[in-house]
Tab-separated table of C-alpha atoms in Angstrom:
chain	number	residue	atom	x	y	z
U	158	MET	CA	3.196	84.687	-60.071
U	159	THR	CA	3.594	88.246	-58.773
U	160	GLY	CA	6.479	89.641	-56.805
U	161	THR	CA	4.419	89.685	-53.688
U	162	ASP	CA	3.667	86.032	-53.920
U	163	HIS	CA	5.753	83.860	-51.656
U	164	PRO	CA	6.375	80.214	-52.260
U	165	SER	CA	4.209	78.008	-50.091
U	166	GLU	CA	5.986	76.666	-47.040
U	167	PRO	CA	6.533	72.948	-47.069
U	168	PRO	CA	4.213	71.081	-44.689
U	169	GLU	CA	5.696	70.056	-41.371
U	170	PRO	CA	6.681	66.436	-41.324
U	171	PRO	CA	4.298	64.278	-39.288
U	172	GLU	CA	5.460	63.329	-35.845
U	173	PRO	CA	6.752	59.797	-35.723
U	174	PRO	CA	4.299	57.462	-34.083
U	175	GLU	CA	5.108	56.546	-30.544
U	176	PRO	CA	6.491	53.048	-30.316
U	177	ALA	CA	3.920	50.570	-29.215
U	178	GLU	CA	4.430	49.342	-25.718
U	179	SER	CA	5.729	45.828	-25.750
U	180	PRO	CA	3.406	43.482	-23.935
U	181	GLU	CA	4.610	42.336	-20.561
U	182	PRO	CA	5.822	38.767	-20.677
U	183	ALA	CA	3.309	36.354	-19.285
U	184	GLU	CA	4.250	34.839	-15.959
U	185	PRO	CA	5.246	31.225	-16.361
U	186	ALA	CA	2.681	28.780	-15.118
U	187	GLU	CA	3.531	27.276	-11.784
U	188	PRO	CA	4.513	23.661	-12.134
U	189	ALA	CA	2.131	21.233	-10.570
U	190	GLY	CA	3.757	20.390	-7.285
U	191	PRO	CA	2.948	17.564	-4.881
U	192	SER	CA	0.218	19.642	-3.244
U	193	ARG	CA	-1.597	19.848	-6.613
U	194	ASP	CA	-1.358	16.134	-7.343
U	195	PRO	CA	-3.984	14.113	-5.459
U	196	GLU	CA	-1.882	10.985	-5.849
U	197	ALA	CA	0.940	12.577	-3.846
U	198	ARG	CA	-1.126	13.595	-0.836
U	199	GLY	CA	-0.679	11.476	2.254
U	200	VAL	CA	1.666	8.777	3.457
U	201	ARG	CA	3.833	7.486	0.626
U	202	LEU	CA	3.519	3.871	-0.435
U	203	VAL	CA	6.927	2.647	0.732
U	204	PRO	CA	6.458	3.426	4.456
U	205	ALA	CA	2.798	2.394	4.237
U	206	LEU	CA	3.685	-1.004	2.762
U	207	LEU	CA	6.433	-1.512	5.322
U	208	LEU	CA	3.860	-0.941	8.047
U	209	LEU	CA	1.484	-3.380	6.366
U	210	THR	CA	4.299	-5.930	6.184
U	211	GLY	CA	4.566	-5.685	9.946
U	212	ILE	CA	0.796	-6.198	10.214
U	213	SER	CA	1.140	-9.361	8.112
U	214	GLY	CA	3.629	-10.731	10.631
U	215	LEU	CA	1.246	-9.805	13.449
U	216	ILE	CA	-1.724	-11.513	11.756
U	217	ASP	CA	0.236	-14.723	11.199
U	218	ALA	CA	1.338	-14.705	14.848
U	219	VAL	CA	-2.327	-14.442	15.869
U	220	THR	CA	-3.544	-17.255	13.650
U	221	PHE	CA	-0.577	-19.611	14.004
U	222	LEU	CA	-0.257	-19.326	17.771
U	223	GLY	CA	-3.902	-18.758	18.616
U	224	LEU	CA	-5.878	-20.739	16.057
U	225	GLY	CA	-4.107	-24.065	15.733
U	226	HIS	CA	-1.023	-23.604	13.573
U	227	VAL	CA	-2.546	-21.997	10.483
U	228	PHE	CA	-1.319	-18.989	8.518
U	229	THR	CA	-3.724	-16.524	6.946
U	230	ALA	CA	-1.215	-14.037	5.493
U	231	ASN	CA	1.726	-16.197	4.428
U	232	MET	CA	0.386	-18.706	1.934
U	233	THR	CA	3.794	-20.262	1.277
U	234	GLY	CA	3.910	-21.375	4.884
U	235	ASN	CA	0.267	-22.398	4.658
U	236	VAL	CA	0.887	-24.816	1.804
U	237	VAL	CA	3.680	-26.416	3.831
U	238	VAL	CA	1.418	-26.597	6.894
U	239	LEU	CA	-1.284	-28.213	4.757
U	240	GLY	CA	1.251	-30.848	3.769
U	241	PHE	CA	2.052	-31.486	7.435
U	242	ALA	CA	-1.654	-31.762	8.237
U	243	ALA	CA	-2.304	-34.082	5.289
U	244	ALA	CA	0.485	-36.353	6.515
U	245	GLY	CA	-1.163	-36.571	9.926
U	246	ALA	CA	1.385	-34.515	11.872
U	247	PRO	CA	-0.056	-33.648	15.292
U	248	GLY	CA	-1.149	-30.067	15.944
U	249	PHE	CA	-2.109	-29.265	12.337
U	250	SER	CA	-5.590	-29.225	10.789
U	251	VAL	CA	-6.508	-29.837	7.155
U	252	PRO	CA	-9.915	-28.088	7.501
U	253	HIS	CA	-8.359	-24.994	9.125
U	254	THR	CA	-5.620	-24.691	6.535
U	255	ALA	CA	-7.917	-25.428	3.594
U	256	THR	CA	-10.337	-22.747	4.843
U	257	SER	CA	-7.500	-20.239	4.984
U	258	LEU	CA	-6.308	-21.038	1.471
U	259	ALA	CA	-9.824	-20.911	0.002
U	260	CYS	CA	-10.674	-17.584	1.662
U	261	PHE	CA	-7.323	-16.065	0.699
U	262	LEU	CA	-7.875	-17.001	-2.944
U	263	THR	CA	-11.419	-15.613	-2.834
U	264	GLY	CA	-10.109	-12.365	-1.392
U	265	ALA	CA	-7.388	-12.164	-4.028
U	266	ALA	CA	-9.923	-12.705	-6.818
U	267	THR	CA	-12.126	-9.978	-5.355
U	268	GLY	CA	-9.146	-7.648	-5.062
U	269	GLY	CA	-8.236	-8.244	-8.682
U	270	ARG	CA	-11.722	-7.217	-9.797
U	271	VAL	CA	-11.684	-4.118	-7.588
U	272	VAL	CA	-8.320	-2.940	-8.913
U	273	ARG	CA	-9.323	-3.441	-12.528
U	274	ARG	CA	-12.554	-1.525	-11.994
U	275	VAL	CA	-11.313	1.495	-10.002
U	276	GLY	CA	-7.559	1.548	-10.458
U	277	SER	CA	-7.214	3.027	-13.951
U	278	GLY	CA	-4.605	5.786	-13.734
U	279	SER	CA	-4.573	5.791	-9.945
U	280	ARG	CA	-2.791	3.871	-7.252
U	281	ARG	CA	-4.225	5.768	-4.310
U	282	THR	CA	-7.882	4.900	-4.974
U	283	PRO	CA	-7.606	1.087	-4.976
U	284	ALA	CA	-5.141	1.209	-2.084
U	285	ARG	CA	-7.543	3.222	0.058
U	286	LEU	CA	-10.577	1.124	-0.835
U	287	THR	CA	-8.750	-2.110	-0.114
U	288	LEU	CA	-7.369	-0.899	3.198
U	289	ALA	CA	-10.790	0.319	4.263
U	290	ALA	CA	-12.227	-3.133	3.532
U	291	GLU	CA	-9.301	-4.766	5.343
U	292	ALA	CA	-9.849	-2.561	8.393
U	293	LEU	CA	-13.530	-3.524	8.479
U	294	LEU	CA	-12.814	-7.263	8.171
U	295	LEU	CA	-10.149	-7.155	10.889
U	296	ALA	CA	-12.427	-5.112	13.155
U	297	VAL	CA	-15.152	-7.754	12.786
U	298	SER	CA	-12.542	-10.424	13.599
U	299	ALA	CA	-11.580	-8.522	16.751
U	300	ALA	CA	-15.249	-8.197	17.735
U	301	VAL	CA	-15.757	-11.943	17.287
U	302	ALA	CA	-12.683	-12.654	19.418
U	303	PHE	CA	-13.929	-10.270	22.128
U	304	ALA	CA	-17.420	-11.737	22.199
U	305	THR	CA	-16.710	-15.458	22.021
U	306	SER	CA	-14.339	-18.094	23.332
U	307	ASP	CA	-11.040	-18.268	21.441
U	308	ASP	CA	-11.179	-22.051	21.088
U	309	ALA	CA	-14.805	-22.326	19.969
U	310	PRO	CA	-14.927	-23.853	16.459
U	311	ALA	CA	-17.176	-21.074	15.155
U	312	THR	CA	-14.732	-18.460	16.448
U	313	VAL	CA	-11.725	-20.200	14.939
U	314	TYR	CA	-13.258	-20.606	11.484
U	315	THR	CA	-14.715	-17.098	11.456
U	316	ILE	CA	-11.390	-15.436	12.305
U	317	ILE	CA	-9.504	-17.631	9.840
U	318	ALA	CA	-11.977	-16.821	7.063
U	319	LEU	CA	-12.093	-13.063	7.706
U	320	THR	CA	-8.350	-12.527	8.091
U	321	ALA	CA	-7.446	-14.758	5.131
U	322	PHE	CA	-9.962	-12.962	2.894
U	323	ALA	CA	-8.565	-9.579	4.035
U	324	MET	CA	-4.988	-10.636	3.307
U	325	GLY	CA	-5.921	-11.975	-0.136
U	326	LEU	CA	-7.743	-8.741	-0.944
U	327	ARG	CA	-4.756	-6.666	0.160
U	328	ASN	CA	-2.183	-8.779	-1.669
U	329	ALA	CA	-4.025	-8.551	-4.976
U	330	THR	CA	-3.980	-4.771	-4.630
U	331	VAL	CA	-0.340	-4.587	-3.551
U	332	ARG	CA	0.600	-6.743	-6.540
U	333	LYS	CA	-1.016	-4.186	-8.865
U	334	LEU	CA	0.710	-1.298	-7.078
U	335	ALA	CA	4.008	-2.956	-8.088
U	336	VAL	CA	6.271	-1.320	-5.532
U	337	ARG	CA	9.598	-3.070	-5.950
U	338	ASP	CA	10.646	-5.412	-3.099
U	339	LEU	CA	7.504	-4.733	-1.060
U	340	THR	CA	4.746	-7.328	-1.268
U	341	THR	CA	3.668	-7.229	2.437
U	342	THR	CA	3.439	-11.026	2.846
U	343	THR	CA	5.546	-12.960	0.306
U	344	VAL	CA	8.536	-11.062	1.546
U	345	VAL	CA	11.032	-13.256	3.267
U	346	THR	CA	12.424	-15.867	0.860
U	347	MET	CA	12.757	-13.784	-2.308
U	348	THR	CA	13.664	-10.638	-0.405
U	349	LEU	CA	16.440	-12.386	1.498
U	350	THR	CA	17.615	-13.969	-1.760
U	351	GLY	CA	17.765	-10.566	-3.449
U	352	LEU	CA	19.410	-9.028	-0.408
U	353	ALA	CA	22.228	-11.565	-0.503
U	354	SER	CA	22.634	-12.033	-4.269
U	355	ASP	CA	22.590	-8.294	-5.077
U	356	SER	CA	24.853	-7.317	-2.189
U	357	ARG	CA	28.514	-6.415	-2.629
U	358	ALA	CA	29.398	-9.855	-1.292
U	359	GLY	CA	27.301	-11.331	-4.109
U	360	GLY	CA	28.936	-9.137	-6.758
U	361	GLY	CA	26.130	-6.566	-6.895
U	362	THR	CA	25.831	-2.942	-5.878
U	363	GLY	CA	23.641	-3.347	-2.804
U	364	LEU	CA	21.603	-0.279	-3.806
U	365	ARG	CA	18.260	-1.825	-2.858
U	366	SER	CA	19.480	-3.407	0.367
U	367	PRO	CA	17.928	-0.792	2.718
U	368	ARG	CA	14.385	-1.391	1.453
U	369	ARG	CA	14.767	-5.161	1.538
U	370	THR	CA	16.280	-5.083	4.998
U	371	ALA	CA	13.437	-2.855	6.191
U	372	ALA	CA	10.846	-5.281	4.777
U	373	VAL	CA	12.325	-8.304	6.558
U	374	THR	CA	12.725	-6.311	9.759
U	375	ALA	CA	9.097	-5.163	9.589
U	376	MET	CA	7.865	-8.734	9.197
U	377	PHE	CA	9.998	-9.863	12.142
U	378	ALA	CA	8.873	-6.978	14.352
U	379	GLY	CA	5.209	-7.602	13.543
U	380	ALA	CA	5.564	-11.296	14.378
U	381	VAL	CA	7.242	-10.491	17.694
U	382	LEU	CA	4.559	-7.968	18.621
U	383	GLY	CA	1.758	-10.328	17.633
U	384	ALA	CA	3.264	-13.208	19.584
U	385	VAL	CA	3.676	-11.093	22.722
U	386	LEU	CA	0.083	-9.875	22.531
U	387	VAL	CA	-1.341	-13.361	21.918
U	388	LEU	CA	0.714	-15.019	24.643
U	389	HIS	CA	0.004	-12.390	27.296
U	390	ASN	CA	-3.481	-11.188	26.334
U	391	ASP	CA	-5.929	-12.666	23.832
U	392	LEU	CA	-6.609	-12.654	20.115
U	393	ALA	CA	-8.783	-9.543	20.124
U	394	ILE	CA	-6.089	-7.019	21.077
U	395	PRO	CA	-3.689	-7.680	18.157
U	396	LEU	CA	-6.604	-7.940	15.725
U	397	LEU	CA	-7.928	-4.591	16.914
U	398	LEU	CA	-4.461	-3.053	16.551
U	399	ALA	CA	-4.217	-4.389	12.992
U	400	ALA	CA	-7.676	-3.031	12.156
U	401	ALA	CA	-6.812	0.415	13.524
U	402	THR	CA	-3.567	0.537	11.538
U	403	SER	CA	-5.308	-0.408	8.299
U	404	ALA	CA	-8.014	2.187	8.961
U	405	VAL	CA	-5.478	4.981	9.459
U	406	LEU	CA	-3.653	4.043	6.267
U	407	ALA	CA	-6.957	3.859	4.376
U	408	LEU	CA	-7.442	7.533	5.198
U	409	ALA	CA	-3.848	8.626	4.717
U	410	VAL	CA	-2.051	6.552	2.059
U	411	SER	CA	-0.981	8.266	-1.159
U	412	GLY	CA	-0.340	6.878	-4.615
U	413	LYS	CA	3.347	7.791	-4.775
U	414	GLU	CA	6.335	5.794	-3.660
């Protein structure tokens, strides 16, 4: 090494790498709200079933007052009426009551098959299908009442058969929906029992009293309305009202309580 030689300068240190930009946090997924759940769209089951309970009272007013003391929605009362008729009590008919029971059971069996076939994972689908069928059957009943004499045997048996089948179909579906304290027809005895036994006077909490009270009130109101329409008009008007109500609910009912 000569005197003119200089030591080599050390290399400049490399610049530190720029820190990598941290990825922006992903936005949390929006929870599926009621608008995203098809089952939640429409009229909830509790108010819908309360309205149908009122329709049951209306239908029984039509058939009991207008078709010779026969029920087509309330089968508990129908079994009692059949007993009266079998004993020969005046004003009751074994053929009318037996027709109602047979058609109700046929409707319930049909409803059971429908629910098992289309109701997997859904409550809205079988409810809407059943109510659409009910609306059609009640509309045909109203048309028969409009077109024929109310006391003609063919009219009486046709309306009994159609309304009883519709109520059996609906009740099989409502049973599968399993909304507590709302069965739309078999409401009064057990609901009143629960209302009293679970009340504070009966040592309970009374938490479910509002729904039970609403169910009994709906049945009463429907019976009053049906009786007024039958006594002051004819059978067709209340049947048409029932058909229209079922049709609206068939389009609007949801699968949520």
